[in-house]
Short mmCIF file of C-alpha atoms and ligand atoms in Angstrom, two decimals:
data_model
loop_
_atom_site.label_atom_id
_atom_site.label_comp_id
_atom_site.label_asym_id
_atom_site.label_seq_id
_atom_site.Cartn_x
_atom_site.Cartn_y
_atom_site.Cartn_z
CA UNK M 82 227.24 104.01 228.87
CA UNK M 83 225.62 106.03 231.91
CA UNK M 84 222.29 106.98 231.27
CA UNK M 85 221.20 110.64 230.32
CA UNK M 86 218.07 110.64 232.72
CA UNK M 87 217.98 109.52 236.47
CA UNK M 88 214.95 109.04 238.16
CA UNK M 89 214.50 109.82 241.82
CA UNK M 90 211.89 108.68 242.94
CA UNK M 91 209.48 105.99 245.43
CA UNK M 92 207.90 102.78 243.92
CA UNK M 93 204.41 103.58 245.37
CA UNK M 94 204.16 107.20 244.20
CA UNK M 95 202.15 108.09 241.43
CA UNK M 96 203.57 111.57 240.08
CA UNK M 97 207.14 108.88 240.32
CA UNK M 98 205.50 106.32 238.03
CA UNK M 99 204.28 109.17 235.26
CA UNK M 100 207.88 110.45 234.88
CA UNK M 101 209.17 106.44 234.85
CA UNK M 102 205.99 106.11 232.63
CA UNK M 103 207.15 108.77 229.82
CA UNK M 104 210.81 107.66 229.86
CA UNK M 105 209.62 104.08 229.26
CA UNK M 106 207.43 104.92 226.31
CA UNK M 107 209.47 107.48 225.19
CA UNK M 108 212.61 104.29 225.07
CA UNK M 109 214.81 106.79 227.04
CA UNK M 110 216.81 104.22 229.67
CA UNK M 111 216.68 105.60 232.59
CA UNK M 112 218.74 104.93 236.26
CA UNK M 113 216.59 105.13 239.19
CA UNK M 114 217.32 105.95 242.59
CA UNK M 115 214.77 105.02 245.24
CA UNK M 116 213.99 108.15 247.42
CA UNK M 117 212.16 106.11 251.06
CA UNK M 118 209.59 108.21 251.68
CA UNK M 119 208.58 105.83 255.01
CA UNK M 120 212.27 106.99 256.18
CA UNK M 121 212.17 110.74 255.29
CA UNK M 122 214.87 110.61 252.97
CA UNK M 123 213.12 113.25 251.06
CA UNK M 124 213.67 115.79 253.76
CA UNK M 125 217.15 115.32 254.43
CA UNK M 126 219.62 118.09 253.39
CA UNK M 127 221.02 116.63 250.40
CA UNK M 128 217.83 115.78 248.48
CA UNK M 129 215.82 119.25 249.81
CA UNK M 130 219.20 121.01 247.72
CA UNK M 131 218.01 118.96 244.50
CA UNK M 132 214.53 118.57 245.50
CA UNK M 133 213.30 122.26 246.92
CA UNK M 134 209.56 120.42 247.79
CA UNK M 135 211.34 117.79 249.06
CA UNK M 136 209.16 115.40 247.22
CA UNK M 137 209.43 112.81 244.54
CA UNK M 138 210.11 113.02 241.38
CA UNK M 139 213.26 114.45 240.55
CA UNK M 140 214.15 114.11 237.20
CA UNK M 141 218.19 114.78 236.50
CA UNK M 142 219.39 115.40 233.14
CA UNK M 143 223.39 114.86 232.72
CA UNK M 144 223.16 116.69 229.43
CA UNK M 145 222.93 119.45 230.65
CA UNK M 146 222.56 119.65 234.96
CA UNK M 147 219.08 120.39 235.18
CA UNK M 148 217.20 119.31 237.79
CA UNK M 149 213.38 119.05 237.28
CA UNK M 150 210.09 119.15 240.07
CA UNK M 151 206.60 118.23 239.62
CA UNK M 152 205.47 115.78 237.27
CA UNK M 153 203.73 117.61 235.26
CA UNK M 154 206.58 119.94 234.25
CA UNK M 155 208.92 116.90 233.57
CA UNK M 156 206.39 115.35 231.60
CA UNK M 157 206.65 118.86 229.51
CA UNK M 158 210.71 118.82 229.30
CA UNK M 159 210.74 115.22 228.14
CA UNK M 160 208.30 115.91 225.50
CA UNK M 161 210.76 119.02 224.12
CA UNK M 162 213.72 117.24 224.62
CA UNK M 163 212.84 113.86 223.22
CA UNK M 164 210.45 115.18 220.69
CA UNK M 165 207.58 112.75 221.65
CA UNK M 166 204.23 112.76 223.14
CA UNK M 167 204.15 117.18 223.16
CA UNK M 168 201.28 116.82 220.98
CA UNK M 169 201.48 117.50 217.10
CA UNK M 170 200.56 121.45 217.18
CA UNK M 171 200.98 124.27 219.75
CA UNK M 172 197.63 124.18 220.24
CA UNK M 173 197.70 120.21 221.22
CA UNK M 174 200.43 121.51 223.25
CA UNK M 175 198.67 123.80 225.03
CA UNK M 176 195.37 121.34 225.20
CA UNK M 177 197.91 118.69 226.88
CA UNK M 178 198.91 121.34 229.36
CA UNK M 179 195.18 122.46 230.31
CA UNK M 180 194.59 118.57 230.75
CA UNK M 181 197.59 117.94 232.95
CA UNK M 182 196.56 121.05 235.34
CA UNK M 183 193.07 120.00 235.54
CA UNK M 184 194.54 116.30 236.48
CA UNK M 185 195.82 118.00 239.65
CA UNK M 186 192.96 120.55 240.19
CA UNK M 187 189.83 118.12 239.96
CA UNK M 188 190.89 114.16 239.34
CA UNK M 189 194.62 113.52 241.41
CA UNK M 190 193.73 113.68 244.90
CA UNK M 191 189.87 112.71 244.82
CA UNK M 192 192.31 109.20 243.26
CA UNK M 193 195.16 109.64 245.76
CA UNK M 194 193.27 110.33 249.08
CA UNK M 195 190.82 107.89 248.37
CA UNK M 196 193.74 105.17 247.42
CA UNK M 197 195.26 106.44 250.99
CA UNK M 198 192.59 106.14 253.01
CA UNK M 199 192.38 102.24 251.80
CA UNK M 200 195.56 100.98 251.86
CA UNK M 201 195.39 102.77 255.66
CA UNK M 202 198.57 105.48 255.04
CA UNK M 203 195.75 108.22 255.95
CA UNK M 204 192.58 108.26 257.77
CA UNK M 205 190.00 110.66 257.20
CA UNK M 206 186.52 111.79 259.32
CA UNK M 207 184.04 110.46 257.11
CA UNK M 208 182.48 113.58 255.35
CA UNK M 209 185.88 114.03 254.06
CA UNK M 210 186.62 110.90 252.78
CA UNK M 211 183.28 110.54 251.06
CA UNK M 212 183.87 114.27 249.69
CA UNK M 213 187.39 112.71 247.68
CA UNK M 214 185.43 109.62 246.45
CA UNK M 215 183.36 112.13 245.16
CA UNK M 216 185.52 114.57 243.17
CA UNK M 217 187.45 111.27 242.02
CA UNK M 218 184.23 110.22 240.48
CA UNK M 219 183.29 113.71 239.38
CA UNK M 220 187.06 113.27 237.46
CA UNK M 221 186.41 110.02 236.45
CA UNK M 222 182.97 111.43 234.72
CA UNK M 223 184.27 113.78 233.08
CA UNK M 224 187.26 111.92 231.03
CA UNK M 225 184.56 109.21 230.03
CA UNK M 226 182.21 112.14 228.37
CA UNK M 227 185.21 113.64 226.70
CA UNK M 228 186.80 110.30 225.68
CA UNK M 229 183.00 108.81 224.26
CA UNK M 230 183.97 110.44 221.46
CA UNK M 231 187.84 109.97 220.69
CA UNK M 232 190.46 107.88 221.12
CA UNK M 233 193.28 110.06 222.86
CA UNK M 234 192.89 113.46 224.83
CA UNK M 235 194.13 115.58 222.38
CA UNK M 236 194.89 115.38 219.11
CA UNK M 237 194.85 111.95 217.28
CA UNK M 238 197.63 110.52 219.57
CA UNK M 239 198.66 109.86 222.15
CA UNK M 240 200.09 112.50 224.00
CA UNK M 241 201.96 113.58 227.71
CA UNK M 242 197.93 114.32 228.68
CA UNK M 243 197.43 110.55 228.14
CA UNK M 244 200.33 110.04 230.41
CA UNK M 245 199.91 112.28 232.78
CA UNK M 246 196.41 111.16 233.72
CA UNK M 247 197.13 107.74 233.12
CA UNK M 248 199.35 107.68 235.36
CA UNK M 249 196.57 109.03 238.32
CA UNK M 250 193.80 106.57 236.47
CA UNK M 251 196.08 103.52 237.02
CA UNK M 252 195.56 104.06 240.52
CA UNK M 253 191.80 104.02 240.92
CA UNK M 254 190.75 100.54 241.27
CA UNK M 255 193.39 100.39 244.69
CA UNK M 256 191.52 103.73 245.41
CA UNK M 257 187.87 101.75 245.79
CA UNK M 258 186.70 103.13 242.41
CA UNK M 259 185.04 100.99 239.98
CA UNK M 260 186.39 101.57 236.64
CA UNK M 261 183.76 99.29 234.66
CA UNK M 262 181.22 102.14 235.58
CA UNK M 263 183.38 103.97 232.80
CA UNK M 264 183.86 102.18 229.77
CA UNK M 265 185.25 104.64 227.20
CA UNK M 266 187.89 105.51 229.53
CA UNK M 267 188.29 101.30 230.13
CA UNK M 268 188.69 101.21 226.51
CA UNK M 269 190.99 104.53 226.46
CA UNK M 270 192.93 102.62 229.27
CA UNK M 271 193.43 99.30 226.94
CA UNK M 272 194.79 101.42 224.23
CA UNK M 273 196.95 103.21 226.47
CA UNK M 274 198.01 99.77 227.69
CA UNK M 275 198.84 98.41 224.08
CA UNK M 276 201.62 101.59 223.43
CA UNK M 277 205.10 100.08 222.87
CA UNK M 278 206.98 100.50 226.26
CA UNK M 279 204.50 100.32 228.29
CA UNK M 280 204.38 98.83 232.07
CA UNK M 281 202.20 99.25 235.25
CA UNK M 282 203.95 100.49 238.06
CA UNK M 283 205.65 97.27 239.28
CA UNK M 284 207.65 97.16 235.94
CA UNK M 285 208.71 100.48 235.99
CA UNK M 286 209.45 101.38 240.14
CA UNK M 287 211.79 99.20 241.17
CA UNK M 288 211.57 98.79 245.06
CA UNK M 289 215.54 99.51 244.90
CA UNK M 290 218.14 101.91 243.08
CA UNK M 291 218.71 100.12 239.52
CA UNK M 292 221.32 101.24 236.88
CA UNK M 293 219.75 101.37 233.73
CA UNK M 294 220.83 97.71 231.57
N1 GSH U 535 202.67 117.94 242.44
C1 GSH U 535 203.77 117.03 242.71
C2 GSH U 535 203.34 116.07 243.78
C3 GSH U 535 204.47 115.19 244.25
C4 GSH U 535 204.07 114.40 245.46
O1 GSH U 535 203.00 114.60 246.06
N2 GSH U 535 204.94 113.48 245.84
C5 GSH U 535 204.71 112.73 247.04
C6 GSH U 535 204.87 111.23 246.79
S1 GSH U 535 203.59 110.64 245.77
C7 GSH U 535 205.74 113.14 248.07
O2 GSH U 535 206.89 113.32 247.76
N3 GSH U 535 205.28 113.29 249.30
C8 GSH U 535 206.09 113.67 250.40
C9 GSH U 535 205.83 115.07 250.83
O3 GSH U 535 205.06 115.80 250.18
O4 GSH U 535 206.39 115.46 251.85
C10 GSH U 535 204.16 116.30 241.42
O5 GSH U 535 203.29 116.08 240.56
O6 GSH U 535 205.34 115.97 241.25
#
């Protein structure tokens, strides 16, 4: 049977692995269609008419023909539509929705940049590369104080806040950030790691389009 979701989307992109991350722990099979980035396929006509950033992810949902931007959003939609991870109250909600936009405010692209700069796909003078190691760390600070004292983001689960800034944390280490400097988070990280359905990045991104098995 064809899947409901289909994931567009490029193995080395992070918002691409949170989407890939929440269908996986949510045990929604997905089919994935590699967007190449390196070629521009995500500026050519047909994907900028699905895809009006013309950026990966692109979540498509055959129930119903919607086609869904920005990770953070599809993180939301899954939640509603598959009833999991949206937090147990509207207030957990709303706490999971204040986490994901600070993710992209003050921790995403002191992670990404950094991560960029190292693997060489963006160079920077050096004042401006040491000002993203910076606000990565300042991120990174502030998820160990709140997480010191609890096991999940919000609520007593986990939720698509957990997800959402997993997926962003999961990139540090390639970024040049040294996660034992932050040991609730490690810990957060391990229990994160321990949900059913879980997988890094290289189980979930195929390299290639997949049909989902
Ligand atoms: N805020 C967006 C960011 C998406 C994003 O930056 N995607 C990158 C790949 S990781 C992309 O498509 N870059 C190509 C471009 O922006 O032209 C989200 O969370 O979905």
């Amino acid at each position: 049977m064809a899947s409901r979701f289909t994931l567009n989307g490029f193995w080395r992109s992070s918002p691409t692995y949170k989407v890939g991350l929440m269908l996986a722990l949510a045990g929604e099979p997905f089919d994935y269609v590699s967007v190449n980035l390196s070629e521009g396929e995500h500026k050519k006509p047909d994907f900028l008419a699905r895809q009006r950033y013309g950026q990966v992810p692109l979540l498509e949902d055959s129930n119903n023909g919607r086609r869904l931007c920005q990770a953070a959003a599809i993180l939301d939609y899954l939640a509603d539509v598959t009833g999991k991870f949206g937090g147990a109250t509207l207030d957990e909600r709303l706490s999971a929705r204040e986490w994901m936009y600070w993710d992209y405010d003050k921790l995403a692209h002191g992670i990404y940049r950094s991560r960029a700069a190292k693997l060489g796909f963006r160079t920077f003078p050096e004042p401006v590369a040491a000002a993203y190691v910076a606000e990565g760390e300042a991120g990174l600070a502030v998820l160990e104080a709140h997480l010191k004292s609890r096991d999940w983001l919000v609520g007593e689960g986990p939720s698509i806040a957990d997800i959402d800034i997993y997926g962003v944390v999961a990139y540090a280490e390639a970024g040049g950030f040294a996660l034992e400097n932050y040991p609730a988070l490690g810990a957060w990280m391990k229990r994160f790691e321990a949900l059913p359905g879980f997988g890094r990045p290289e189980d979930i991104l195929p390299k290639q389009s997949r049909i989902a098995a």
